[in-house]
Amino acid sequence: MISRPPRPRERGIPEATVARLPVYLRALQTLQDRGTATVSSEALARAAGVNSAKLRKDLSHLGSYGTRGVGYEVEYLVYQISRELGLTQDWSVAIVGIGNLGRALANYGGFGTRGFRIAALLDADPGVVGQRVASLDVGHIDKLEEVVRERGVSIGVIATPAASAQGVAGRFVEAGVTSILNFAPVVLNVPDGVDVRKVDLSIELQILAFHAQRRADGDGREAERAGLEMT
Amino acid sequence: MISRPPRPRERGIPEATVARLPVYLRALQTLQDRGTATVSSEALARAAGVNSAKLRKDLSHLGSYGTRGVGYEVEYLVYQISRELGLTQDWSVAIVGIGNLGRALANYGGFGTRGFRIAALLDADPGVVGQRVASLDVGHIDKLEEVVRERGVSIGVIATPAASAQGVAGRFVEAGVTSILNFAPVVLNVPDGVDVRKVDLSIELQILAFHAQRRADGDGREAERAGLEMT
DNA sequence: CCCACTTTGTGCGTGCTTTCACAAGCGCGT
DNA sequence: ACGCGCTTGTGAAAGCACGCACAAAGTGGG
Ligand SMILES: NC(=O)c1ccc[n+]([C@@H]2O[C@H](COP(=O)([O-])OP(=O)(O)OC[C@H]3O[C@@H](n4cnc5c(N)ncnc54)[C@H](O)[C@@H]3O)[C@@H](O)[C@H]2O)c1
Ligand SMILES: NC(=O)c1ccc[n+]([C@@H]2O[C@H](COP(=O)([O-])OP(=O)(O)OC[C@H]3O[C@@H](n4cnc5c(N)ncnc54)[C@H](O)[C@@H]3O)[C@@H](O)[C@H]2O)c1
């Protein structure tokens, strides 16, 4: 019996694909909950809101995990995607800035479901430090380095006002955290090797407004603006 | 083979550019607050965290608003970008699902600063309806159509659990809302002409985990291309 | 075994995005 | 008036991403 180990996955998964894998994963888990054993690229693509060819190409980057004529085994695919995304290990998350948003994040249950564990909540306000939020005591920001070290924090979440965000990011980097999720509306400056992603409500709204305005413009007449005389 | 007629060449700003305009706008407003009158593409690009050639090409889609040898007039550029994004008019926003996240959003001050006004908060829970949150009375979801009509809501924000999100989206669409910002971790199904954007914390964390795992994997081995380096 | 049918995996054309590199344009000093 | 230094705006090239369309591969029935 010729035993071939699973195809060695290529180390170059396109960024666009990486961004969609979590979506596929969620769709697959929904199917799993529903007791579905196998799924075709067509069906899964519909559930994920993408083109089926795109889905197949995305999955092909992980390996050949489908069966022609049948489809993909749901459970196996869940495992493969989870593994590729690094969800088979645990990630400790620290949230800094326990205000409106930080509290919502801390209280959000959907975190722990997938390998992410909130390990610490930190704030600078003496009135907030010591409070108990989501079964955790809010610590003082001064303890950031200590907390990161002792609790093995590898992902930092910034939910402070914009003015403090860069400072907090620097502290995280200094402490060895190389993955940062930033909710503050500011561009963070970090050294190479540190991965920053941002979630920006205001930007999303502005993009929606842009499209809404365009739809409204085109509705009545073609407002062809080329030159404006405003000085 | 029927050759397609020459494309209509509509007034088209690339999607990638639209997504960056809000970032430029914020950087410009920071400069404005600081009293800066003009800025070069190089300096603005640095503030926005992008390549300067990209910035110039992005801005060139709006028109020729720079002065060679000098740069861009900050105030004028703020106006032009705002106008292009549709921020010179007011947008009424309705938030549905006044839980952890909905409350954070409602209490978030950064909304109103730029053309977006929270016009209504809606929930299905009788215990939440009637509460006063951020100077607004939480209304019942049954009144969605009425509220949309009477308050001219044009952007809907969904902050309900995943199970309710599709239903709420349908109500929004039915009521004539064509711009939706979705925080629930589910793929929304909407007709053509409706613009949905999603903000998904869980996906962002998973993408961070993927890169973190890759960095860890490659630590001792072949450090493939990624633009990331360990120091 | 063969054939009809299903579904994957991917080669390829197309269009979008990014980046480089530089001519053209502008202001200032002489 | 003219040249110099600085900066924009944009061709051109390279790199990505998407989706069609189809051969390859598997299933099941006869
Ligand atoms: N609330 C929202 O819905 C929302 C939406 C989009 C963006 N944001 C952004 O998220 C961030 C937080 O928003 P929020 O509404 O929760 O603000 P908030 O003012 O309610 O909370 C901020 C918290 O950060 C703490 N803080 C300030 N400086 C700190 C520091 N140096 N170290 C540690 N903690 C510090 C404050 O004590 C406070 O508890 C802001 O940047 C905001 O622009 C919020
Ligand atoms: N809290 C977070 O930090 C966070 C982060 C990421 C994603 N999310 C997502 O955002 C959504 C909201 O999260 P949350 O933590 O605020 O949840 P939550 O349970 O605190 O709040 C949900 C609210 O929606 C209301 N609701 C339920 N069904 C409704 C319906 N049909 N119409 C109107 N209102 C309805 C509930 O009454 C409740 O008040 C969830 O989908 C969650 O997955 C939340």
Short mmCIF file of N, CA and C (backbone and C1' of nucleotides) in Angstrom, two decimals, chain C residues 7-27:
data_model
loop_
_atom_site.label_atom_id
_atom_site.label_comp_id
_atom_site.label_asym_id
_atom_site.label_seq_id
_atom_site.Cartn_x
_atom_site.Cartn_y
_atom_site.Cartn_z
P DT C 7 -23.40 17.14 -8.31
"O5'" DT C 7 -21.85 17.44 -8.23
"C5'" DT C 7 -21.02 16.54 -7.52
"C4'" DT C 7 -19.58 16.91 -7.74
"C3'" DT C 7 -19.27 18.41 -7.60
"O3'" DT C 7 -18.15 18.54 -6.75
"C1'" DT C 7 -18.34 17.57 -9.58
P DT C 8 -17.61 19.98 -6.31
"O5'" DT C 8 -16.06 19.70 -6.48
"C5'" DT C 8 -15.52 18.50 -5.96
"C4'" DT C 8 -14.24 18.15 -6.68
"C3'" DT C 8 -13.12 19.17 -6.52
"O3'" DT C 8 -11.91 18.49 -6.25
"C1'" DT C 8 -13.59 18.82 -8.82
P DG C 9 -10.72 19.27 -5.53
"O5'" DG C 9 -9.87 19.75 -6.78
"C5'" DG C 9 -9.16 18.76 -7.51
"C4'" DG C 9 -8.50 19.40 -8.72
"C3'" DG C 9 -7.64 20.63 -8.45
"O3'" DG C 9 -6.50 20.51 -9.28
"C1'" DG C 9 -9.28 21.17 -10.05
P DT C 10 -5.33 21.52 -9.20
"O5'" DT C 10 -5.48 22.32 -10.57
"C5'" DT C 10 -5.55 21.59 -11.79
"C4'" DT C 10 -5.73 22.57 -12.94
"C3'" DT C 10 -4.94 23.88 -12.83
"O3'" DT C 10 -4.54 24.25 -14.13
"C1'" DT C 10 -7.16 24.38 -13.14
P DG C 11 -3.00 24.39 -14.39
"O5'" DG C 11 -2.97 24.77 -15.94
"C5'" DG C 11 -3.63 23.92 -16.88
"C4'" DG C 11 -4.22 24.73 -18.01
"C3'" DG C 11 -3.38 25.94 -18.43
"O3'" DG C 11 -3.51 26.10 -19.84
"C1'" DG C 11 -5.49 26.69 -17.68
P DC C 12 -2.78 27.17 -20.65
"O5'" DC C 12 -3.88 28.32 -20.72
"C5'" DC C 12 -5.18 28.04 -21.25
"C4'" DC C 12 -6.01 29.30 -21.25
"C3'" DC C 12 -5.22 30.58 -21.58
"O3'" DC C 12 -5.94 31.33 -22.53
"C1'" DC C 12 -6.42 30.85 -19.57
P DG C 13 -5.20 32.43 -23.38
"O5'" DG C 13 -6.28 33.60 -23.35
"C5'" DG C 13 -7.63 33.31 -23.69
"C4'" DG C 13 -8.56 34.28 -23.00
"C3'" DG C 13 -8.22 35.76 -23.24
"O3'" DG C 13 -9.43 36.45 -23.50
"C1'" DG C 13 -8.25 35.33 -20.92
P DT C 14 -9.41 37.98 -23.87
"O5'" DT C 14 -9.80 38.67 -22.49
"C5'" DT C 14 -10.97 38.25 -21.80
"C4'" DT C 14 -11.17 39.10 -20.59
"C3'" DT C 14 -10.78 40.57 -20.76
"O3'" DT C 14 -11.84 41.37 -20.27
"C1'" DT C 14 -9.70 39.68 -18.87
P DG C 15 -11.86 42.93 -20.55
"O5'" DG C 15 -11.79 43.50 -19.07
"C5'" DG C 15 -12.56 42.89 -18.04
"C4'" DG C 15 -11.97 43.25 -16.70
"C3'" DG C 15 -11.59 44.73 -16.57
"O3'" DG C 15 -11.99 45.14 -15.29
"C1'" DG C 15 -9.75 43.41 -16.03
P DC C 16 -12.14 46.67 -14.93
"O5'" DC C 16 -11.44 46.74 -13.50
"C5'" DC C 16 -11.79 45.74 -12.54
"C4'" DC C 16 -10.64 45.57 -11.58
"C3'" DC C 16 -10.14 46.89 -10.97
"O3'" DC C 16 -10.04 46.67 -9.58
"C1'" DC C 16 -8.33 45.67 -11.84
P DT C 17 -9.92 47.88 -8.53
"O5'" DT C 17 -8.47 47.73 -7.90
"C5'" DT C 17 -7.69 46.65 -8.23
"C4'" DT C 17 -6.35 46.67 -7.51
"C3'" DT C 17 -5.89 48.00 -6.91
"O3'" DT C 17 -5.22 47.73 -5.69
"C1'" DT C 17 -4.41 47.33 -8.66
P DT C 18 -4.60 48.89 -4.82
"O5'" DT C 18 -3.06 48.78 -5.23
"C5'" DT C 18 -2.39 47.54 -5.07
"C4'" DT C 18 -1.01 47.60 -5.66
"C3'" DT C 18 -0.15 48.78 -5.17
"O3'" DT C 18 1.07 48.25 -4.68
"C1'" DT C 18 -0.09 48.63 -7.53
P DT C 19 2.01 49.11 -3.78
"O5'" DT C 19 3.15 49.53 -4.80
"C5'" DT C 19 3.85 48.51 -5.51
"C4'" DT C 19 4.62 49.12 -6.64
"C3'" DT C 19 5.40 50.39 -6.28
"O3'" DT C 19 6.79 50.11 -6.39
"C1'" DT C 19 4.28 50.60 -8.38
P DC C 20 7.89 51.18 -6.13
"O5'" DC C 20 8.43 51.48 -7.60
"C5'" DC C 20 8.46 50.41 -8.53
"C4'" DC C 20 8.81 50.91 -9.91
"C3'" DC C 20 9.84 52.05 -9.93
"O3'" DC C 20 10.72 51.80 -11.00
"C1'" DC C 20 7.86 52.73 -11.05
P DA C 21 12.13 52.53 -11.08
"O5'" DA C 21 11.84 53.64 -12.17
"C5'" DA C 21 11.20 53.25 -13.38
"C4'" DA C 21 10.82 54.48 -14.17
"C3'" DA C 21 11.82 55.64 -14.01
"O3'" DA C 21 11.91 56.28 -15.25
"C1'" DA C 21 9.68 56.38 -13.39
P DC C 22 13.23 57.08 -15.65
"O5'" DC C 22 12.56 58.31 -16.40
"C5'" DC C 22 11.41 58.06 -17.21
"C4'" DC C 22 10.55 59.31 -17.29
"C3'" DC C 22 11.35 60.62 -17.17
"O3'" DC C 22 10.79 61.56 -18.05
"C1'" DC C 22 9.62 60.63 -15.64
P DA C 23 11.79 62.37 -19.04
"O5'" DA C 23 10.75 63.14 -19.99
"C5'" DA C 23 9.60 62.45 -20.49
"C4'" DA C 23 8.36 63.30 -20.31
"C3'" DA C 23 8.55 64.77 -20.66
"O3'" DA C 23 7.35 65.24 -21.26
"C1'" DA C 23 7.91 64.60 -18.41
P DA C 24 7.30 66.72 -21.85
"O5'" DA C 24 6.29 67.44 -20.83
"C5'" DA C 24 5.08 66.79 -20.45
"C4'" DA C 24 4.42 67.60 -19.35
"C3'" DA C 24 4.47 69.12 -19.57
"O3'" DA C 24 3.20 69.65 -19.23
"C1'" DA C 24 5.43 68.57 -17.47
P DG C 25 2.93 71.20 -19.33
"O5'" DG C 25 2.91 71.64 -17.79
"C5'" DG C 25 2.04 70.95 -16.90
"C4'" DG C 25 2.19 71.55 -15.51
"C3'" DG C 25 2.13 73.07 -15.44
"O3'" DG C 25 1.38 73.41 -14.30
"C1'" DG C 25 4.13 72.31 -14.48
P DC C 26 0.69 74.84 -14.18
"O5'" DC C 26 1.48 75.44 -12.94
"C5'" DC C 26 1.39 74.79 -11.68
"C4'" DC C 26 2.51 75.26 -10.79
"C3'" DC C 26 2.69 76.78 -10.74
"O3'" DC C 26 2.29 77.23 -9.46
"C1'" DC C 26 4.77 75.58 -10.82
P DG C 27 2.42 78.73 -9.00
"O5'" DG C 27 3.81 78.72 -8.23
"C5'" DG C 27 3.98 77.88 -7.10
"C4'" DG C 27 5.27 78.22 -6.39
"C3'" DG C 27 5.48 79.71 -6.13
"O3'" DG C 27 6.09 79.85 -4.86
"C1'" DG C 27 7.21 78.90 -7.55
#
